[in-house]
CSV table of C-alpha atoms in Angstrom, one decimal:
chain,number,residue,atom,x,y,z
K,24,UNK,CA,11.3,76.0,29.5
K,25,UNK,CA,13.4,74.1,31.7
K,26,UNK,CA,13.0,70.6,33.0
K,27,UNK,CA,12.3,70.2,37.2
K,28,UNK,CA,15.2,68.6,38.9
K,29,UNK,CA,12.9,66.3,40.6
K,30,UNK,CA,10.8,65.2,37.4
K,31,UNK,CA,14.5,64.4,35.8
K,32,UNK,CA,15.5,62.6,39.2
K,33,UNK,CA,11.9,60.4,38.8
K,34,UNK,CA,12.5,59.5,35.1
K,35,UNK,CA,15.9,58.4,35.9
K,36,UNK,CA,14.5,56.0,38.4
K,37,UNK,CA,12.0,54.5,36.1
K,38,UNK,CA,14.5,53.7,33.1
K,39,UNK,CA,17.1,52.4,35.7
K,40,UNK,CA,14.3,50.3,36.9
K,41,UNK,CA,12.5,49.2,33.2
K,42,UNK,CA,16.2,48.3,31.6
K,43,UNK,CA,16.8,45.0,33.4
K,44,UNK,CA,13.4,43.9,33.0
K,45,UNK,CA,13.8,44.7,29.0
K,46,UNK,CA,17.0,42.8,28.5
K,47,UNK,CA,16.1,39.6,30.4
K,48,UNK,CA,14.5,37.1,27.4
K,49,UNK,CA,11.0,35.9,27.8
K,50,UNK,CA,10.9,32.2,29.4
K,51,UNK,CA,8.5,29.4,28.7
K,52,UNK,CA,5.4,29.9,30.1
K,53,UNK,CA,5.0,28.3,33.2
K,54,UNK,CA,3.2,24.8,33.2
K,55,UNK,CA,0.0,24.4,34.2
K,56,UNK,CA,0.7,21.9,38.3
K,57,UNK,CA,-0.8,18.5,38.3
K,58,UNK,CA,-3.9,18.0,39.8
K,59,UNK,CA,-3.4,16.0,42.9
K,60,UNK,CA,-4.6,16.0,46.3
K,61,UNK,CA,-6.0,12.8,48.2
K,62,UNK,CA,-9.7,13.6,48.1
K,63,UNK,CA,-11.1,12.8,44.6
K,64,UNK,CA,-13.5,15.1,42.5
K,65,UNK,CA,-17.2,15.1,43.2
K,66,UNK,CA,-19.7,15.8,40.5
K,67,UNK,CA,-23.9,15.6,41.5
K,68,UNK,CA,-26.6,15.5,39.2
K,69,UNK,CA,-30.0,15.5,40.5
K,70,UNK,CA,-32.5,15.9,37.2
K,71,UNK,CA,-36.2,14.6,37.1
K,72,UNK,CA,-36.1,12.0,40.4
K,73,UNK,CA,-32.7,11.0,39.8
K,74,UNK,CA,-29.4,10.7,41.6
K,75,UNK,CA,-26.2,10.8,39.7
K,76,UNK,CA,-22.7,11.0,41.6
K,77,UNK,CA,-19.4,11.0,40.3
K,78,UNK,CA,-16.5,10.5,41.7
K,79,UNK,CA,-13.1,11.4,39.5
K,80,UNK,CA,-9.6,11.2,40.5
K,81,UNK,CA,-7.5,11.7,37.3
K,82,UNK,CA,-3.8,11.0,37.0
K,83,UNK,CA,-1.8,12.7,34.2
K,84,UNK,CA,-3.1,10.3,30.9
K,85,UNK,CA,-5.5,8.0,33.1
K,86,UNK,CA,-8.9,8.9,35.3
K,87,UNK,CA,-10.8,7.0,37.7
K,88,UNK,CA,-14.1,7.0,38.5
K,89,UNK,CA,-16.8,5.6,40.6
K,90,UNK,CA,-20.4,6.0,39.7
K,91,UNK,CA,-23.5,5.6,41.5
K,92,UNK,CA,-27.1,6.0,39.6
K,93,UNK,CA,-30.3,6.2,41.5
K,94,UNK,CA,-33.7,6.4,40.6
K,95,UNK,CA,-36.0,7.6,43.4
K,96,UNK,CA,-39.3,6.6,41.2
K,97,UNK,CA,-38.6,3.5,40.2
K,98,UNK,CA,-36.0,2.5,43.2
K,99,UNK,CA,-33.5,0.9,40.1
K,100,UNK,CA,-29.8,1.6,41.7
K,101,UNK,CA,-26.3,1.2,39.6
K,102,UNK,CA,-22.6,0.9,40.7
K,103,UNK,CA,-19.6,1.4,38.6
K,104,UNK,CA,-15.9,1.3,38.9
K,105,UNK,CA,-14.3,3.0,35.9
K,106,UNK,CA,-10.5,3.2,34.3
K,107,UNK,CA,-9.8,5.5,31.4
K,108,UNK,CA,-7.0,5.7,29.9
K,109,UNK,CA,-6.8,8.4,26.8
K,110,UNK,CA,-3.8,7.8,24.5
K,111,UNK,CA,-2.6,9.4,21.2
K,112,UNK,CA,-5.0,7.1,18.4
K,113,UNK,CA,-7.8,6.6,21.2
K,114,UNK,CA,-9.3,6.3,24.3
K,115,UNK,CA,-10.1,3.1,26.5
K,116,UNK,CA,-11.8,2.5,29.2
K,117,UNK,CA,-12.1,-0.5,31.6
K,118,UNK,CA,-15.4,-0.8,33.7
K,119,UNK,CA,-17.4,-3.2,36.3
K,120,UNK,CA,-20.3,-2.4,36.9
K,121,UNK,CA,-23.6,-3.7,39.3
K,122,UNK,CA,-27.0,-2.8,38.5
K,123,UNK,CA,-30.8,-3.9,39.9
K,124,UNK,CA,-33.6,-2.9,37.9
K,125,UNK,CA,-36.9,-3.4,39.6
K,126,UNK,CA,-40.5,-3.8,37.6
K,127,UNK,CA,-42.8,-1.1,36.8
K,128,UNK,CA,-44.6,0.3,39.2
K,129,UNK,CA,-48.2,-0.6,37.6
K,130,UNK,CA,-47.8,-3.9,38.5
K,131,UNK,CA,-46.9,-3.4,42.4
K,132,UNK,CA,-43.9,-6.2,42.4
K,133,UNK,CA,-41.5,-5.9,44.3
K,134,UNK,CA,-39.4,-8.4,42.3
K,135,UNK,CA,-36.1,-7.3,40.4
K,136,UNK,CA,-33.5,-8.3,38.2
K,137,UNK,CA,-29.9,-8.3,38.8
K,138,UNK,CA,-27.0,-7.5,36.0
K,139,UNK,CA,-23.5,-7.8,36.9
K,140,UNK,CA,-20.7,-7.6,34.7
K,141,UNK,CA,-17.6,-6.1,33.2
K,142,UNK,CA,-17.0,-4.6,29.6
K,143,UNK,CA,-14.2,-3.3,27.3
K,144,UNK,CA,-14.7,0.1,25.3
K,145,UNK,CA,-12.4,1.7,22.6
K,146,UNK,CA,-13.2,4.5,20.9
K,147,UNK,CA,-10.9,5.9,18.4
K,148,UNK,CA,-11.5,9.0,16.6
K,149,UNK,CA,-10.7,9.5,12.6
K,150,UNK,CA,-11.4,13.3,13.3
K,151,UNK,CA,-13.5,15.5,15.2
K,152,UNK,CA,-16.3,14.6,14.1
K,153,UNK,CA,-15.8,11.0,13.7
K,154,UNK,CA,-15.0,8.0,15.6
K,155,UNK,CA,-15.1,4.4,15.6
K,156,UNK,CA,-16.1,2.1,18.6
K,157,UNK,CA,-15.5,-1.1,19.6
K,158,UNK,CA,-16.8,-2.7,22.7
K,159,UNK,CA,-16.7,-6.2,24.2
K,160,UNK,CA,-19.1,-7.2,27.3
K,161,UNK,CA,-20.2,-9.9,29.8
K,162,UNK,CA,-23.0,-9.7,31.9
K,163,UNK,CA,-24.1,-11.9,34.6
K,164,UNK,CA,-28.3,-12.3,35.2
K,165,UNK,CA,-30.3,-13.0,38.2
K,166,UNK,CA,-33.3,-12.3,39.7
K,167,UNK,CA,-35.3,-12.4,42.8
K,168,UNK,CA,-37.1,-14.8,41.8
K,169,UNK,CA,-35.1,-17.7,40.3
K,170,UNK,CA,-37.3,-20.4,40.2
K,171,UNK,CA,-39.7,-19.1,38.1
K,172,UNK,CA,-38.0,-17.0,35.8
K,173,UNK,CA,-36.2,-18.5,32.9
K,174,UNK,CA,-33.0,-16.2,32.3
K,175,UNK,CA,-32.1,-16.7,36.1
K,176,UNK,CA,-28.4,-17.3,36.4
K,177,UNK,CA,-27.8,-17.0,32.6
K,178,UNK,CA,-25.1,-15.1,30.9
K,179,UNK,CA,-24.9,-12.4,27.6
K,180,UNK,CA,-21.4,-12.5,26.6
K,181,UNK,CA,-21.2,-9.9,23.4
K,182,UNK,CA,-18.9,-7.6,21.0
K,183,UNK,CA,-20.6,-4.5,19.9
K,184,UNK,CA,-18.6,-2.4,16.7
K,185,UNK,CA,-19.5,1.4,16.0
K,186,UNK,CA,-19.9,4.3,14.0
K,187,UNK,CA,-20.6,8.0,14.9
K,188,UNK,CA,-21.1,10.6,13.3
K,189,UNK,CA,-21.1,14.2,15.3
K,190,UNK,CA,-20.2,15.6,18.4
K,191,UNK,CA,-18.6,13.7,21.0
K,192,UNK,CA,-20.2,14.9,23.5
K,193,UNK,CA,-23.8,14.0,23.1
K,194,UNK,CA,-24.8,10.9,25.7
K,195,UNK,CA,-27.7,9.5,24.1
K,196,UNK,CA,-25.9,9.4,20.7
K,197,UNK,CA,-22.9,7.6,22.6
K,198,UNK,CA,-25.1,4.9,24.6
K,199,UNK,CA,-26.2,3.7,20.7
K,200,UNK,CA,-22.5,3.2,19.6
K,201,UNK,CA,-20.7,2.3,23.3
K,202,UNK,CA,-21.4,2.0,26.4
K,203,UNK,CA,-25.4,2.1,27.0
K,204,UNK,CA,-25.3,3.1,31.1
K,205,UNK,CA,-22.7,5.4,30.6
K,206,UNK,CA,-25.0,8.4,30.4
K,207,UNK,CA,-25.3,11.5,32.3
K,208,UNK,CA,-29.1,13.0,32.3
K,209,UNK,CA,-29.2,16.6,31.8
K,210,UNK,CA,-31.3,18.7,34.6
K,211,UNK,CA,-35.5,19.1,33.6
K,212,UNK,CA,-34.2,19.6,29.9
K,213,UNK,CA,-34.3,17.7,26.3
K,214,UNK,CA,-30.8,19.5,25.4
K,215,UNK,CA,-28.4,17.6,23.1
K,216,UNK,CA,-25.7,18.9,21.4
K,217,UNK,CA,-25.8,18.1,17.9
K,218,UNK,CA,-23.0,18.7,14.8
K,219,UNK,CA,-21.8,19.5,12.8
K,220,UNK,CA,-24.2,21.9,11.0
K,221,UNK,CA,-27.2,20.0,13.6
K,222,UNK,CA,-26.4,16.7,12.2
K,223,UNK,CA,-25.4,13.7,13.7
K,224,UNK,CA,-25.5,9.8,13.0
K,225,UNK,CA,-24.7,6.8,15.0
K,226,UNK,CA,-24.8,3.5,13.5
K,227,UNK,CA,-23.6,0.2,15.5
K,228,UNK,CA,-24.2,-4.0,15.4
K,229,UNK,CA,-24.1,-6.5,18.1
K,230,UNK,CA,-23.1,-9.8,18.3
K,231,UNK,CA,-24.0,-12.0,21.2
K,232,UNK,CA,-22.5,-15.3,21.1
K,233,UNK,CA,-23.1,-18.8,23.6
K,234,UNK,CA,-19.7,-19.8,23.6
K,235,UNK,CA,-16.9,-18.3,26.2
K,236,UNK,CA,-19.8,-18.9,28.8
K,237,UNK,CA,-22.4,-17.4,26.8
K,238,UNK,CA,-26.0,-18.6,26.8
K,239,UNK,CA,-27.5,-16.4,23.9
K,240,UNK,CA,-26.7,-16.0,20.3
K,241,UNK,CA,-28.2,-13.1,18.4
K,242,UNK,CA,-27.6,-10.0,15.9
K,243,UNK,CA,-28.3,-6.6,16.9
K,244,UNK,CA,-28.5,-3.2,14.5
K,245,UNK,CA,-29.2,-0.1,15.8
K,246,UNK,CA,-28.9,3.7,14.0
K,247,UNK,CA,-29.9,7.0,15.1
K,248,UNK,CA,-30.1,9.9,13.1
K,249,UNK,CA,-30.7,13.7,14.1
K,250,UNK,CA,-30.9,16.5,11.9
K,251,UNK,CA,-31.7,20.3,13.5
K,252,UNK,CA,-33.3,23.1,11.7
K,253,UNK,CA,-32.9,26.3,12.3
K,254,UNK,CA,-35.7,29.3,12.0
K,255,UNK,CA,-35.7,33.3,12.5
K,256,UNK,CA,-36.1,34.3,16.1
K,257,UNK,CA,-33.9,31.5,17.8
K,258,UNK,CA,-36.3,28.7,17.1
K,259,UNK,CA,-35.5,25.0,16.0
K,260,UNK,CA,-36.9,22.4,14.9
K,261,UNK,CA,-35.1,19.0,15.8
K,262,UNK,CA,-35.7,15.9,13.6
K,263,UNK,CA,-34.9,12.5,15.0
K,264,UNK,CA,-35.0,8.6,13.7
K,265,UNK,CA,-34.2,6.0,16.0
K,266,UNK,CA,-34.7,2.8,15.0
K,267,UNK,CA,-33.4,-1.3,15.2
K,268,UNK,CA,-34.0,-4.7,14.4
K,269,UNK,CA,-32.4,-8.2,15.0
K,270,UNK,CA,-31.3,-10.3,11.5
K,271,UNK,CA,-30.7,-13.1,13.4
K,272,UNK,CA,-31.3,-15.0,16.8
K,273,UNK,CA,-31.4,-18.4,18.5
K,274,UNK,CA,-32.8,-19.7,21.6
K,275,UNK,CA,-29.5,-21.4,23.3
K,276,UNK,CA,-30.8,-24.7,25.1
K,277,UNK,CA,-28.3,-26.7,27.3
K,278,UNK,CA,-28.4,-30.4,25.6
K,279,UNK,CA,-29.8,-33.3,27.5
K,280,UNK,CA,-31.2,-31.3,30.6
K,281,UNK,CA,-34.8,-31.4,31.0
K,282,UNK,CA,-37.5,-28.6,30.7
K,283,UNK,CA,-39.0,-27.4,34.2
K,284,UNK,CA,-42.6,-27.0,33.3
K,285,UNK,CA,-42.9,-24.9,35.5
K,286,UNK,CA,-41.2,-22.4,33.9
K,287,UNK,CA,-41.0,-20.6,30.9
K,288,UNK,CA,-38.8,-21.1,28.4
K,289,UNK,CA,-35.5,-19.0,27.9
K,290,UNK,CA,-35.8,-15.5,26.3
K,291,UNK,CA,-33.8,-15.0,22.6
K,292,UNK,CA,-32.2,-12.6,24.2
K,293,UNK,CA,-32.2,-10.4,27.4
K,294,UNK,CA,-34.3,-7.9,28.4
K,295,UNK,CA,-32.5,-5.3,28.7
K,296,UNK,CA,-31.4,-5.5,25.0
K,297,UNK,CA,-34.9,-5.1,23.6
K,298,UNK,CA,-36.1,-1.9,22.1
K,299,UNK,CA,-38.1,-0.5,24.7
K,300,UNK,CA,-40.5,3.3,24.3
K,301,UNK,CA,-39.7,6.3,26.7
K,302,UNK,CA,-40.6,9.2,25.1
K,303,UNK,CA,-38.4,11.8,24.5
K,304,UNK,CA,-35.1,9.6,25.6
K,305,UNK,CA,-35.0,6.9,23.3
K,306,UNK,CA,-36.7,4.3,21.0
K,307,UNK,CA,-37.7,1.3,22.8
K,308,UNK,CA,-39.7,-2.4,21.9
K,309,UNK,CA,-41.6,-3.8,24.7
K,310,UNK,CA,-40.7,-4.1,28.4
K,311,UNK,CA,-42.8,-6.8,29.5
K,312,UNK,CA,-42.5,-11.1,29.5
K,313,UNK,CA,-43.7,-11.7,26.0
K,314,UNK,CA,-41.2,-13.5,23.8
């Protein structure tokens, strides 16, 4: 049977065409272009009555961010100003940050405190699943209300060391160990990620000290624990133990001034640092003004 002239002719073509191709060598892949652009990234959360937006810009090893929180219940409002930098042993990060925190709504106040400070976070992972934290903070306190409240114009100057055990990616766990208003709340939804094999452990200390500008000296422990279980048809069972105390704290008193009576004396240590109770987001003391 003989061959076409025109089917030879076509085949011709195609080997003519396929043999340059096959004797060229393959080349490095192409690299993947820098993100750039003026206009920064924009990430919104809006879960449960809150605002969260975002605003990234990163730059090769480094990313910065501004971060405003919002709370349309409550009315409490947060500012940041981020740097990250993420290196070969570890990642740090440099932030400012401004936040007012008004009182619960039951007792129809419209006083608020005032936190302003800046902080120092290092985290360095052993492996995967394991890191090591280090953090070092100052905050500036003031309220609405000065002359009656005793912690007005006072400052919490602190270290905070870490361990965690887990995913890195779980906020709640990583507000125990670093930075505790660097969290982003998942949308209508109790969802953590938790490893490996559903555990995960967080242990850290705190050490607030009245020297350096400080006006509070006290030790702070704090661990979390989760363990998930799994059962037949998709269904868990998620086990958690939150839990803290303070070993040691002193009430800071500047020498040789004299006591208003007409205020209260100075808390052990702030607010804000006390264990409070809010259901299914974290272990907490008592949010009110008993010492």
């Amino acid at each position: 049977m003989r061959a076409s002239p025109i089917l030879l002719s076509v085949t011709l073509l195609l080997l003519l065409a396929v043999a340059p191709l096959a004797a060229q060598p393959e080349g490095p892949p192409p690299e993947e272009p820098e993100r750039g652009g003026i206009f920064p990234r924009i990430n919104v959360y809006l879960p449960e009555g809150r605002a969260d937006i975002r605003l990234l810009k990163p730059i090769r090893n480094s990313l910065f961010e501004n971060q405003i929180a919002y709370n349309f219940v409550s009315g409490d409002i947060s500012a940041f100003l981020r740097y990250k930098y993420y290196g070969r042993s570890g990642t740090s990060t440099l932030s400012f940050f401004d936040s007012i925190e008004f009182e619960e709504l039951e007792q129809f106040s419209n006083d608020f405190s005032r936190t302003r400070g800046g902080l120092y976070l290092h985290r360095r992972p052993l492996d995967f699943y394991n890191r090591l934290y280090f953090l070092a903070e100052f905050d500036r306190l003031s309220f609405s209300n000065p002359d009656i409240h005793p912690d007005a114009n006072r400052t919490n100057t602190y270290i905070k060391v870490g361990y965690q055990h887990g995913t890195p990616s779980d906020e709640r766990s990583n507000a125990v160990v670093g930075e505790a208003r660097d969290r982003i709340f998942n949308l209508y939804t109790a969802y953590r990620e938790i490893g490996p094999r559903g555990r995960g452990f967080s242990l850290a200390a705190t050490y607030g000290f009245d020297y350096l500008g400080g006006d509070y000296r006290y030790v702070k422990t704090e661990l979390e624990a989760l363990q998930a279980i799994a059962f037949p048809r998709k269904q868990r069972l998620v086990l958690r133990l939150h839990g803290g105390f303070f070993p040691y704290k002193v009430r800071v008193v500047d020498v040789g001034v004299p006591v208003d009576p007409e205020r209260a004396t100075p808390f052990l240590v702030p607010r804000y640092e006390l264990f409070k109770l809010n259901g299914r987001e974290e272990l907490k003391g008592y949010r009110g003004a008993e010492r």
